[in-house]
mmCIF file of C-alpha atoms and ligand atoms in Angstrom:
data_model
loop_
_atom_site.group_PDB
_atom_site.id
_atom_site.type_symbol
_atom_site.label_atom_id
_atom_site.label_comp_id
_atom_site.label_asym_id
_atom_site.label_seq_id
_atom_site.Cartn_x
_atom_site.Cartn_y
_atom_site.Cartn_z
ATOM 1 C CA MET A 274 -22.753 -6.583 -19.152
ATOM 2 C CA LYS A 275 -23.907 -6.560 -15.576
ATOM 3 C CA THR A 276 -23.919 -10.356 -15.600
ATOM 4 C CA LEU A 277 -20.335 -10.418 -16.811
ATOM 5 C CA ILE A 278 -19.246 -8.256 -13.876
ATOM 6 C CA ASP A 279 -21.330 -10.383 -11.502
ATOM 7 C CA ARG A 280 -19.617 -13.508 -12.772
ATOM 8 C CA LEU A 281 -16.205 -11.933 -12.439
ATOM 9 C CA GLU A 282 -17.005 -10.980 -8.860
ATOM 10 C CA GLY A 283 -18.301 -14.479 -8.256
ATOM 11 C CA GLY A 284 -14.832 -15.817 -8.969
ATOM 12 C CA GLU A 285 -15.368 -17.112 -12.505
ATOM 13 C CA SER A 286 -12.536 -17.056 -15.023
ATOM 14 C CA LEU A 287 -12.759 -14.886 -18.077
ATOM 15 C CA SER A 288 -12.534 -16.160 -21.581
ATOM 16 C CA ARG A 289 -10.690 -14.048 -24.106
ATOM 17 C CA GLY A 290 -13.950 -12.914 -25.649
ATOM 18 C CA GLU A 291 -15.452 -11.999 -22.290
ATOM 19 C CA PHE A 292 -12.371 -10.078 -21.337
ATOM 20 C CA LYS A 293 -12.583 -8.101 -24.550
ATOM 21 C CA ALA A 294 -16.260 -7.457 -23.867
ATOM 22 C CA LEU A 295 -15.365 -6.147 -20.419
ATOM 23 C CA LEU A 296 -12.937 -3.752 -21.978
ATOM 24 C CA SER A 297 -15.839 -2.122 -23.702
ATOM 25 C CA VAL A 298 -18.107 -1.784 -20.649
ATOM 26 C CA GLU A 299 -19.085 1.793 -20.038
ATOM 27 C CA GLU A 300 -16.418 3.129 -17.710
ATOM 28 C CA PRO A 301 -18.407 4.845 -14.982
ATOM 29 C CA TYR A 302 -20.309 1.638 -14.319
ATOM 30 C CA LEU A 303 -17.203 -0.552 -14.289
ATOM 31 C CA TYR A 304 -15.428 1.773 -11.872
ATOM 32 C CA GLU A 305 -18.467 2.155 -9.649
ATOM 33 C CA ARG A 306 -18.681 -1.609 -9.249
ATOM 34 C CA ALA A 307 -14.938 -1.841 -8.577
ATOM 35 C CA ARG A 308 -15.122 0.835 -5.862
ATOM 36 C CA ALA A 309 -18.076 -0.896 -4.253
ATOM 37 C CA ALA A 310 -16.131 -4.192 -4.208
ATOM 38 C CA ARG A 311 -13.145 -2.475 -2.588
ATOM 39 C CA ASP A 312 -15.273 -0.649 -0.051
ATOM 40 C CA ARG A 313 -16.946 -3.870 1.079
ATOM 41 C CA VAL A 314 -13.553 -5.260 2.127
ATOM 42 C CA TYR A 315 -11.447 -2.239 3.084
ATOM 43 C CA GLY A 316 -13.916 0.623 3.292
ATOM 44 C CA ASN A 317 -12.875 3.781 1.479
ATOM 45 C CA LYS A 318 -9.453 3.704 3.129
ATOM 46 C CA ILE A 319 -6.286 4.316 1.166
ATOM 47 C CA PHE A 320 -3.128 2.827 2.646
ATOM 48 C CA MET A 321 0.149 4.611 2.184
ATOM 49 C CA ARG A 322 3.578 3.024 1.906
ATOM 50 C CA GLY A 323 6.832 4.902 2.190
ATOM 51 C CA LEU A 324 9.029 3.957 -0.742
ATOM 52 C CA ILE A 325 12.755 3.899 -0.012
ATOM 53 C CA GLU A 326 14.708 3.442 -3.220
ATOM 54 C CA PHE A 327 17.923 2.330 -1.616
ATOM 55 C CA THR A 328 20.101 1.298 -4.544
ATOM 56 C CA SER A 329 20.157 2.157 -8.238
ATOM 57 C CA HIS A 330 22.783 -0.467 -9.040
ATOM 58 C CA CYS A 331 21.487 -3.427 -10.972
ATOM 59 C CA LYS A 332 23.149 -6.486 -12.456
ATOM 60 C CA ASN A 333 20.213 -7.126 -14.765
ATOM 61 C CA ASP A 334 19.522 -5.749 -18.190
ATOM 62 C CA CYS A 335 15.735 -5.649 -18.560
ATOM 63 C CA TYR A 336 15.137 -3.885 -21.877
ATOM 64 C CA TYR A 337 12.512 -1.508 -20.490
ATOM 65 C CA CYS A 338 14.273 -0.180 -17.408
ATOM 66 C CA GLY A 339 16.472 2.869 -16.983
ATOM 67 C CA LEU A 340 18.478 1.143 -14.244
ATOM 68 C CA ARG A 341 19.575 -1.700 -16.547
ATOM 69 C CA ARG A 342 23.277 -2.407 -16.385
ATOM 70 C CA SER A 343 23.878 -1.391 -20.004
ATOM 71 C CA ASN A 344 22.675 2.141 -19.320
ATOM 72 C CA LYS A 345 26.044 3.749 -18.754
ATOM 73 C CA ALA A 346 24.411 7.145 -18.312
ATOM 74 C CA ALA A 347 22.441 6.026 -15.244
ATOM 75 C CA GLN A 348 23.499 7.628 -11.992
ATOM 76 C CA ARG A 349 24.290 4.932 -9.495
ATOM 77 C CA TYR A 350 24.042 5.262 -5.736
ATOM 78 C CA ARG A 351 23.569 3.170 -2.628
ATOM 79 C CA LEU A 352 22.089 4.341 0.635
ATOM 80 C CA THR A 353 23.881 3.424 3.841
ATOM 81 C CA LYS A 354 22.117 1.587 6.633
ATOM 82 C CA GLU A 355 22.026 4.873 8.557
ATOM 83 C CA GLN A 356 20.434 6.703 5.628
ATOM 84 C CA ILE A 357 17.785 3.997 5.272
ATOM 85 C CA LEU A 358 17.024 4.165 8.992
ATOM 86 C CA GLY A 359 16.836 7.948 8.672
ATOM 87 C CA CYS A 360 14.189 7.552 5.946
ATOM 88 C CA CYS A 361 12.194 5.270 8.253
ATOM 89 C CA GLU A 362 12.455 7.749 11.086
ATOM 90 C CA SER A 363 11.134 10.650 9.056
ATOM 91 C CA GLY A 364 8.529 8.382 7.458
ATOM 92 C CA TYR A 365 7.264 7.206 10.819
ATOM 93 C CA GLY A 366 6.835 10.827 11.885
ATOM 94 C CA LEU A 367 4.839 11.511 8.729
ATOM 95 C CA GLY A 368 2.446 8.665 9.515
ATOM 96 C CA PHE A 369 3.881 5.826 7.446
ATOM 97 C CA ARG A 370 3.440 2.356 8.949
ATOM 98 C CA THR A 371 4.841 0.442 5.986
ATOM 99 C CA PHE A 372 8.319 0.867 4.579
ATOM 100 C CA VAL A 373 9.082 -0.471 1.131
ATOM 101 C CA LEU A 374 12.754 -1.094 0.431
ATOM 102 C CA GLN A 375 13.139 -1.201 -3.311
ATOM 103 C CA GLY A 376 16.202 -1.415 -5.490
ATOM 104 C CA GLY A 377 17.982 -2.938 -8.428
ATOM 105 C CA GLU A 378 19.529 -6.359 -8.051
ATOM 106 C CA ASP A 379 22.669 -5.190 -6.314
ATOM 107 C CA ALA A 380 25.133 -7.835 -5.088
ATOM 108 C CA TYR A 381 26.460 -5.389 -2.479
ATOM 109 C CA PHE A 382 23.231 -5.964 -0.553
ATOM 110 C CA ASP A 383 23.881 -9.629 0.138
ATOM 111 C CA ASP A 384 21.882 -11.539 2.711
ATOM 112 C CA ASP A 385 24.074 -10.422 5.618
ATOM 113 C CA ARG A 386 23.794 -6.714 4.827
ATOM 114 C CA LEU A 387 20.130 -6.743 3.918
ATOM 115 C CA ALA A 388 19.088 -8.927 6.863
ATOM 116 C CA GLU A 389 20.950 -6.597 9.210
ATOM 117 C CA ILE A 390 19.060 -3.586 7.860
ATOM 118 C CA VAL A 391 15.714 -5.375 7.983
ATOM 119 C CA SER A 392 16.208 -6.592 11.541
ATOM 120 C CA GLU A 393 17.194 -3.126 12.717
ATOM 121 C CA ILE A 394 14.038 -1.602 11.142
ATOM 122 C CA ARG A 395 12.024 -4.405 12.737
ATOM 123 C CA ARG A 396 13.603 -3.699 16.140
ATOM 124 C CA ARG A 397 12.962 0.036 15.955
ATOM 125 C CA TYR A 398 9.480 -0.104 14.410
ATOM 126 C CA PRO A 399 7.712 -3.198 15.720
ATOM 127 C CA ASP A 400 4.338 -1.799 14.646
ATOM 128 C CA CYS A 401 5.334 -1.318 11.006
ATOM 129 C CA ALA A 402 5.276 -3.611 8.004
ATOM 130 C CA ILE A 403 8.486 -4.051 6.044
ATOM 131 C CA THR A 404 8.145 -4.716 2.330
ATOM 132 C CA LEU A 405 11.057 -5.752 0.152
ATOM 133 C CA SER A 406 11.290 -5.327 -3.608
ATOM 134 C CA VAL A 407 14.771 -6.403 -4.581
ATOM 135 C CA GLY A 408 14.186 -8.859 -7.370
ATOM 136 C CA GLU A 409 15.011 -12.508 -7.751
ATOM 137 C CA ARG A 410 16.852 -14.298 -4.957
ATOM 138 C CA GLY A 411 17.009 -17.880 -3.738
ATOM 139 C CA TYR A 412 14.587 -19.548 -1.325
ATOM 140 C CA ASP A 413 17.069 -19.430 1.537
ATOM 141 C CA SER A 414 17.699 -15.749 1.022
ATOM 142 C CA TYR A 415 13.984 -14.957 1.043
ATOM 143 C CA LEU A 416 13.598 -17.099 4.155
ATOM 144 C CA ARG A 417 16.430 -15.342 5.948
ATOM 145 C CA LEU A 418 14.990 -11.910 5.182
ATOM 146 C CA TYR A 419 11.577 -13.050 6.339
ATOM 147 C CA GLU A 420 13.042 -14.298 9.577
ATOM 148 C CA ALA A 421 14.854 -10.978 9.971
ATOM 149 C CA GLY A 422 11.436 -9.293 10.006
ATOM 150 C CA ALA A 423 10.276 -8.586 6.450
ATOM 151 C CA ASN A 424 6.540 -9.183 5.950
ATOM 152 C CA ARG A 425 5.836 -8.439 2.320
ATOM 153 C CA TYR A 426 7.575 -8.771 -1.033
ATOM 154 C CA LEU A 427 6.867 -7.128 -4.368
ATOM 155 C CA LEU A 428 8.091 -8.960 -7.434
ATOM 156 C CA ARG A 429 6.164 -8.198 -10.571
ATOM 157 C CA HIS A 430 5.925 -11.205 -12.848
ATOM 158 C CA GLU A 431 6.139 -8.640 -15.726
ATOM 159 C CA THR A 432 4.267 -10.887 -18.167
ATOM 160 C CA ALA A 433 2.853 -14.367 -17.784
ATOM 161 C CA ASN A 434 3.568 -15.219 -21.423
ATOM 162 C CA SER A 435 7.003 -16.765 -22.007
ATOM 163 C CA ASP A 436 7.484 -15.405 -25.535
ATOM 164 C CA HIS A 437 6.546 -11.927 -24.401
ATOM 165 C CA TYR A 438 8.884 -12.299 -21.418
ATOM 166 C CA GLY A 439 11.660 -13.017 -23.906
ATOM 167 C CA LEU A 440 10.866 -9.792 -25.753
ATOM 168 C CA LEU A 441 11.266 -7.735 -22.583
ATOM 169 C CA HIS A 442 14.291 -9.449 -21.067
ATOM 170 C CA PRO A 443 17.661 -10.812 -22.123
ATOM 171 C CA PRO A 444 17.918 -14.621 -22.340
ATOM 172 C CA GLU A 445 19.574 -15.029 -18.945
ATOM 173 C CA LEU A 446 16.350 -13.979 -17.235
ATOM 174 C CA SER A 447 13.694 -16.657 -17.308
ATOM 175 C CA PRO A 448 9.952 -16.424 -16.708
ATOM 176 C CA GLU A 449 10.105 -19.799 -14.945
ATOM 177 C CA ASN A 450 12.506 -18.506 -12.331
ATOM 178 C CA ARG A 451 10.441 -15.351 -11.833
ATOM 179 C CA LYS A 452 7.366 -17.451 -11.173
ATOM 180 C CA LYS A 453 9.298 -19.842 -8.937
ATOM 181 C CA CYS A 454 10.432 -16.874 -6.829
ATOM 182 C CA LEU A 455 6.810 -15.771 -6.431
ATOM 183 C CA ARG A 456 5.765 -19.232 -5.296
ATOM 184 C CA ASP A 457 8.705 -19.430 -2.868
ATOM 185 C CA LEU A 458 7.788 -16.061 -1.370
ATOM 186 C CA LYS A 459 4.205 -17.124 -0.843
ATOM 187 C CA GLU A 460 5.222 -20.433 0.662
ATOM 188 C CA ILE A 461 7.533 -18.727 3.142
ATOM 189 C CA GLY A 462 4.649 -16.579 4.313
ATOM 190 C CA TYR A 463 5.244 -13.177 2.738
ATOM 191 C CA GLN A 464 2.238 -11.111 1.664
ATOM 192 C CA THR A 465 3.357 -11.369 -1.938
ATOM 193 C CA GLY A 466 2.780 -8.987 -4.817
ATOM 194 C CA CYS A 467 3.137 -9.719 -8.524
ATOM 195 C CA GLY A 468 2.206 -7.385 -11.360
ATOM 196 C CA PHE A 469 2.878 -6.175 -14.854
ATOM 197 C CA MET A 470 3.101 -3.100 -17.032
ATOM 198 C CA ILE A 471 0.278 -2.075 -19.304
ATOM 199 C CA GLY A 472 1.380 -1.377 -22.848
ATOM 200 C CA SER A 473 4.862 -2.845 -22.636
ATOM 201 C CA PRO A 474 6.303 -3.376 -26.112
ATOM 202 C CA GLY A 475 4.787 -6.393 -27.846
ATOM 203 C CA GLN A 476 1.970 -6.773 -25.314
ATOM 204 C CA THR A 477 -1.362 -7.916 -26.729
ATOM 205 C CA LEU A 478 -4.775 -8.207 -25.091
ATOM 206 C CA GLU A 479 -4.248 -11.972 -25.124
ATOM 207 C CA HIS A 480 -1.163 -11.496 -22.982
ATOM 208 C CA ILE A 481 -3.187 -9.488 -20.486
ATOM 209 C CA VAL A 482 -5.774 -12.276 -20.343
ATOM 210 C CA GLU A 483 -2.893 -14.641 -19.495
ATOM 211 C CA ASP A 484 -1.678 -12.238 -16.809
ATOM 212 C CA LEU A 485 -5.123 -12.219 -15.237
ATOM 213 C CA ALA A 486 -5.262 -16.025 -15.325
ATOM 214 C CA PHE A 487 -1.829 -16.205 -13.692
ATOM 215 C CA ILE A 488 -2.960 -13.815 -10.959
ATOM 216 C CA LYS A 489 -6.078 -15.850 -10.373
ATOM 217 C CA GLU A 490 -3.984 -18.957 -9.900
ATOM 218 C CA LEU A 491 -1.242 -17.358 -7.774
ATOM 219 C CA LYS A 492 -3.672 -15.548 -5.456
ATOM 220 C CA PRO A 493 -1.257 -12.767 -4.517
ATOM 221 C CA ALA A 494 -1.971 -10.256 -1.752
ATOM 222 C CA MET A 495 -0.923 -7.341 -3.955
ATOM 223 C CA VAL A 496 -0.769 -6.569 -7.664
ATOM 224 C CA GLY A 497 1.305 -3.703 -9.028
ATOM 225 C CA VAL A 498 -0.024 -2.546 -12.361
ATOM 226 C CA GLY A 499 1.009 0.649 -14.080
ATOM 227 C CA PRO A 500 1.607 1.927 -17.594
ATOM 228 C CA PHE A 501 4.853 1.185 -19.383
ATOM 229 C CA LEU A 502 6.750 4.452 -19.850
ATOM 230 C CA PRO A 503 9.777 4.671 -22.119
ATOM 231 C CA HIS A 504 13.232 5.552 -20.875
ATOM 232 C CA SER A 505 15.420 7.376 -23.375
ATOM 233 C CA CYS A 506 18.547 5.278 -22.690
ATOM 234 C CA THR A 507 16.994 1.865 -23.245
ATOM 235 C CA PRO A 508 16.251 -0.197 -26.363
ATOM 236 C CA PHE A 509 12.601 0.843 -25.896
ATOM 237 C CA ALA A 510 13.310 4.572 -26.011
ATOM 238 C CA ARG A 511 11.035 5.100 -29.010
ATOM 239 C CA GLU A 512 8.159 2.923 -27.858
ATOM 240 C CA LYS A 513 4.972 4.601 -26.802
ATOM 241 C CA SER A 514 3.596 4.822 -23.283
ATOM 242 C CA GLY A 515 0.909 2.510 -21.982
ATOM 243 C CA ASP A 516 -2.675 3.660 -22.296
ATOM 244 C CA LEU A 517 -4.322 5.439 -19.365
ATOM 245 C CA GLN A 518 -7.848 4.096 -19.893
ATOM 246 C CA LEU A 519 -6.642 0.545 -20.396
ATOM 247 C CA THR A 520 -4.615 0.750 -17.177
ATOM 248 C CA LEU A 521 -7.649 1.995 -15.260
ATOM 249 C CA ARG A 522 -9.864 -0.721 -16.698
ATOM 250 C CA ILE A 523 -7.365 -3.402 -15.731
ATOM 251 C CA LEU A 524 -7.233 -2.007 -12.186
ATOM 252 C CA ALA A 525 -11.028 -2.213 -11.993
ATOM 253 C CA ILE A 526 -11.079 -5.741 -13.406
ATOM 254 C CA LEU A 527 -8.438 -6.845 -10.879
ATOM 255 C CA ARG A 528 -10.464 -5.342 -8.047
ATOM 256 C CA LEU A 529 -13.589 -7.158 -9.192
ATOM 257 C CA MET A 530 -11.687 -10.410 -9.629
ATOM 258 C CA ARG A 531 -10.094 -10.210 -6.207
ATOM 259 C CA PRO A 532 -11.889 -7.678 -4.012
ATOM 260 C CA ASN A 533 -9.366 -8.042 -1.193
ATOM 261 C CA LEU A 534 -6.280 -7.154 -3.250
ATOM 262 C CA LEU A 535 -3.929 -4.443 -2.130
ATOM 263 C CA LEU A 536 -3.819 -2.520 -5.369
ATOM 264 C CA PRO A 537 -1.612 0.554 -5.751
ATOM 265 C CA ALA A 538 -2.339 3.583 -7.858
ATOM 266 C CA THR A 539 1.258 3.592 -9.058
ATOM 267 C CA THR A 540 3.844 6.301 -9.506
ATOM 268 C CA ALA A 541 3.881 5.419 -13.219
ATOM 269 C CA LEU A 542 0.167 6.211 -13.373
ATOM 270 C CA GLY A 543 0.819 9.536 -11.646
ATOM 271 C CA THR A 544 3.633 10.211 -14.110
ATOM 272 C CA LEU A 545 1.504 9.426 -17.148
ATOM 273 C CA CYS A 546 -1.175 11.852 -16.036
ATOM 274 C CA ASP A 547 -1.315 14.462 -13.271
ATOM 275 C CA LYS A 548 -4.567 13.073 -11.888
ATOM 276 C CA GLY A 549 -3.499 9.493 -12.549
ATOM 277 C CA ARG A 550 -3.452 8.320 -8.947
ATOM 278 C CA GLU A 551 -6.850 9.820 -8.192
ATOM 279 C CA MET A 552 -8.209 8.106 -11.289
ATOM 280 C CA GLY A 553 -6.608 4.852 -10.134
ATOM 281 C CA VAL A 554 -8.345 5.172 -6.783
ATOM 282 C CA MET A 555 -11.626 5.932 -8.541
ATOM 283 C CA ALA A 556 -11.110 2.691 -10.493
ATOM 284 C CA GLY A 557 -10.675 0.636 -7.315
ATOM 285 C CA ALA A 558 -7.051 1.045 -6.186
ATOM 286 C CA ASN A 559 -6.422 1.330 -2.437
ATOM 287 C CA VAL A 560 -2.690 1.914 -1.983
ATOM 288 C CA VAL A 561 -0.359 4.826 -2.719
ATOM 289 C CA MET A 562 3.409 4.703 -2.379
ATOM 290 C CA PRO A 563 4.952 8.140 -1.986
ATOM 291 C CA ASN A 564 8.692 8.564 -2.200
ATOM 292 C CA LEU A 565 10.596 8.571 1.107
ATOM 293 C CA SER A 566 14.096 8.397 -0.390
ATOM 294 C CA PRO A 567 16.555 11.178 0.478
ATOM 295 C CA MET A 568 15.923 14.186 -1.772
ATOM 296 C CA ASP A 569 19.323 14.091 -3.460
ATOM 297 C CA VAL A 570 18.874 10.573 -4.849
ATOM 298 C CA ARG A 571 15.294 10.817 -6.072
ATOM 299 C CA LYS A 572 16.277 11.966 -9.535
ATOM 300 C CA LYS A 573 18.749 9.110 -9.828
ATOM 301 C CA TYR A 574 16.259 6.276 -9.501
ATOM 302 C CA MET A 575 14.932 6.688 -13.021
ATOM 303 C CA LEU A 576 13.138 3.555 -14.100
ATOM 304 C CA TYR A 577 11.534 5.605 -16.903
ATOM 305 C CA ASP A 578 11.721 9.199 -18.150
ATOM 306 C CA ASN A 579 10.223 12.021 -16.048
ATOM 307 C CA LYS A 580 9.395 9.786 -13.073
ATOM 308 C CA ILE A 581 7.676 11.997 -10.509
ATOM 309 C CA ALA A 582 9.167 12.250 -7.027
ATOM 310 C CA THR A 583 8.018 15.653 -5.868
ATOM 311 C CA GLY A 584 4.645 17.304 -5.208
ATOM 312 C CA SER A 585 2.142 14.823 -3.835
ATOM 313 C CA GLU A 586 4.499 11.996 -4.780
ATOM 314 C CA ALA A 587 6.891 13.208 -2.077
ATOM 315 C CA ALA A 588 6.286 11.584 1.283
ATOM 316 C CA GLU A 589 6.725 14.999 2.949
ATOM 317 C CA ASN A 590 3.606 16.122 1.165
ATOM 318 C CA VAL A 591 1.093 13.840 2.834
ATOM 319 C CA ALA A 592 -1.310 16.753 3.266
ATOM 320 C CA ASP A 593 -1.573 17.270 -0.490
ATOM 321 C CA LEU A 594 -2.002 13.556 -1.089
ATOM 322 C CA LYS A 595 -4.715 13.474 1.553
ATOM 323 C CA LYS A 596 -6.579 16.191 -0.317
ATOM 324 C CA ARG A 597 -6.238 14.374 -3.597
ATOM 325 C CA MET A 598 -7.547 11.141 -2.102
ATOM 326 C CA LEU A 599 -10.450 12.990 -0.550
ATOM 327 C CA ALA A 600 -11.311 14.380 -3.966
ATOM 328 C CA ALA A 601 -11.447 10.751 -5.114
ATOM 329 C CA GLY A 602 -13.867 9.956 -2.272
ATOM 330 C CA CYS A 603 -11.310 8.236 -0.061
ATOM 331 C CA GLU A 604 -9.547 8.650 3.230
ATOM 332 C CA LEU A 605 -5.764 8.388 3.485
ATOM 333 C CA VAL A 606 -5.103 6.556 6.746
ATOM 334 C CA ILE A 607 -2.263 5.919 9.160
ATOM 335 C CA SER A 608 -2.207 2.133 9.171
ATOM 336 C CA ARG A 609 -0.072 -0.865 8.274
ATOM 337 C CA GLY A 610 -2.843 -1.757 5.834
ATOM 338 C CA ASP A 611 -2.414 -5.506 5.893
ATOM 339 C CA TYR A 612 -3.988 -7.880 3.446
ATOM 340 C CA ILE A 613 -7.380 -9.196 4.522
ATOM 341 C CA GLU A 614 -8.039 -12.845 3.691
ATOM 342 C CA ILE A 615 -11.551 -13.556 2.538
ATOM 343 C CA GLN A 616 -13.231 -16.812 1.631
ATOM 344 C CA ARG A 617 -14.932 -16.917 -1.723
HETATM 345 N N1 LIG B 788 14.668 -4.593 -9.379
HETATM 346 C C1 LIG B 788 13.405 -4.914 -8.817
HETATM 347 C C2 LIG B 788 12.647 -3.719 -8.310
HETATM 348 C C3 LIG B 788 12.822 -2.414 -9.031
HETATM 349 S S1 LIG B 788 12.048 -2.275 -10.603
HETATM 350 C C4 LIG B 788 12.587 -5.687 -9.810
HETATM 351 O O1 LIG B 788 12.850 -5.596 -11.005
HETATM 352 O O2 LIG B 788 11.682 -6.382 -9.375
HETATM 353 C C5 LIG B 788 10.350 -2.218 -10.128
HETATM 354 C C6 LIG B 788 9.356 -2.310 -11.270
HETATM 355 O O3 LIG B 788 9.420 -1.127 -12.056
HETATM 356 C C7 LIG B 788 9.563 -3.420 -12.262
HETATM 357 O O4 LIG B 788 8.991 -4.620 -11.791
HETATM 358 C C8 LIG B 788 8.889 -2.902 -13.526
HETATM 359 O O5 LIG B 788 7.598 -3.480 -13.731
HETATM 360 C C9 LIG B 788 8.770 -1.391 -13.260
HETATM 361 N N2 LIG B 788 9.418 -0.670 -14.357
HETATM 362 C C10 LIG B 788 10.698 -0.743 -14.753
HETATM 363 N N3 LIG B 788 10.894 -0.002 -15.866
HETATM 364 C C11 LIG B 788 9.701 0.540 -16.189
HETATM 365 C C12 LIG B 788 9.240 1.380 -17.253
HETATM 366 N N4 LIG B 788 10.057 1.773 -18.209
HETATM 367 N N5 LIG B 788 7.945 1.763 -17.243
HETATM 368 C C13 LIG B 788 7.109 1.369 -16.261
HETATM 369 N N6 LIG B 788 7.481 0.563 -15.254
HETATM 370 C C14 LIG B 788 8.758 0.150 -15.209
HETATM 371 FE FE1 LIG B 789 17.071 -4.140 -12.574
HETATM 372 FE FE2 LIG B 789 14.529 -4.282 -11.732
HETATM 373 FE FE3 LIG B 789 15.285 -2.518 -13.628
HETATM 374 FE FE4 LIG B 789 15.242 -5.132 -14.230
HETATM 375 S S1 LIG B 789 13.458 -3.841 -13.669
HETATM 376 S S2 LIG B 789 16.897 -3.683 -14.733
HETATM 377 S S3 LIG B 789 15.875 -6.027 -12.264
HETATM 378 S S4 LIG B 789 15.922 -2.529 -11.500
#
């Protein structure tokens, strides 16, 4: 098994059989190797990002998501530019040097409005990274936002398999366009993140092997991977949650495949299990993204049921998060935490 991990670290692709074999490697060993790979590139540092969930309006209808347009029970809100800047101000004081603006695909935030917000954050916080996560847009829109000062973009590919993509999304959303967006973002110069849910309805191990192959080819700077969690007002209300151990194993495999990845221990992982983020870090993750949104909207950005937004998930609670990371052998740092390019 050691040779399989060595080969993975050496940059070799996995066959389906090898991937399945890796899924049965004794966990402590797999995680130990993943942590060592991370530590060689980034040390035992954990980078924190302040997540600002600035709109819960969405024109899309992804079957898995609580913000989908067909969910008439969803509570919709939009933050004003001033509210967003207020989040950045308090975040900066708490030690955040990356702000992540995430939201549904909301036409209100057209290029003019979004670029204005981005350029104002850039002007006020020249030492901070600005990450956007606002779904699919055109090349020119991405370019404009980049020129306004955004540095990074998170757009999970959701699944690399077209048939599976069709199971998770209505026909108007295409996997080709999703992938085109990711390539556009990379070409423009964003530190780009893709990613997928573990245990989304219809997902097979073969699909995950395809996801890993897609990631290998795309060479993203970041990969967001967390368990699927059902939302009661979606077509997937009765589906079961993604598996904790499988999620952790995939995190470790990603770390070994690409030691320089920025790999979050996601909110979904922390929702699935109280110690989820610590376990993610123990499996090789090196990013956490606490919630910086105004208190009164946190409960309204419900991608899935019971999404955590308080306790150590709240940006105000950095001290608690620091303790948790320390328990996982890592140091939570005040840093932009940029992607490090390595040759391999
Ligand atoms: N609208 C943007 C960003 C917000 S959604 C976009 O779709 O890219 C951010 C991510 O949340 C999605 O990419 C999806 O992978 C994740 N997500 C949505 N619903 C989820 C669920 N039920 N369980 C786990 N993750 C979910
Ligand atoms: Fe909208 Fe993103 Fe949810 Fe899809 S996953 S419905 S695009 S917020």
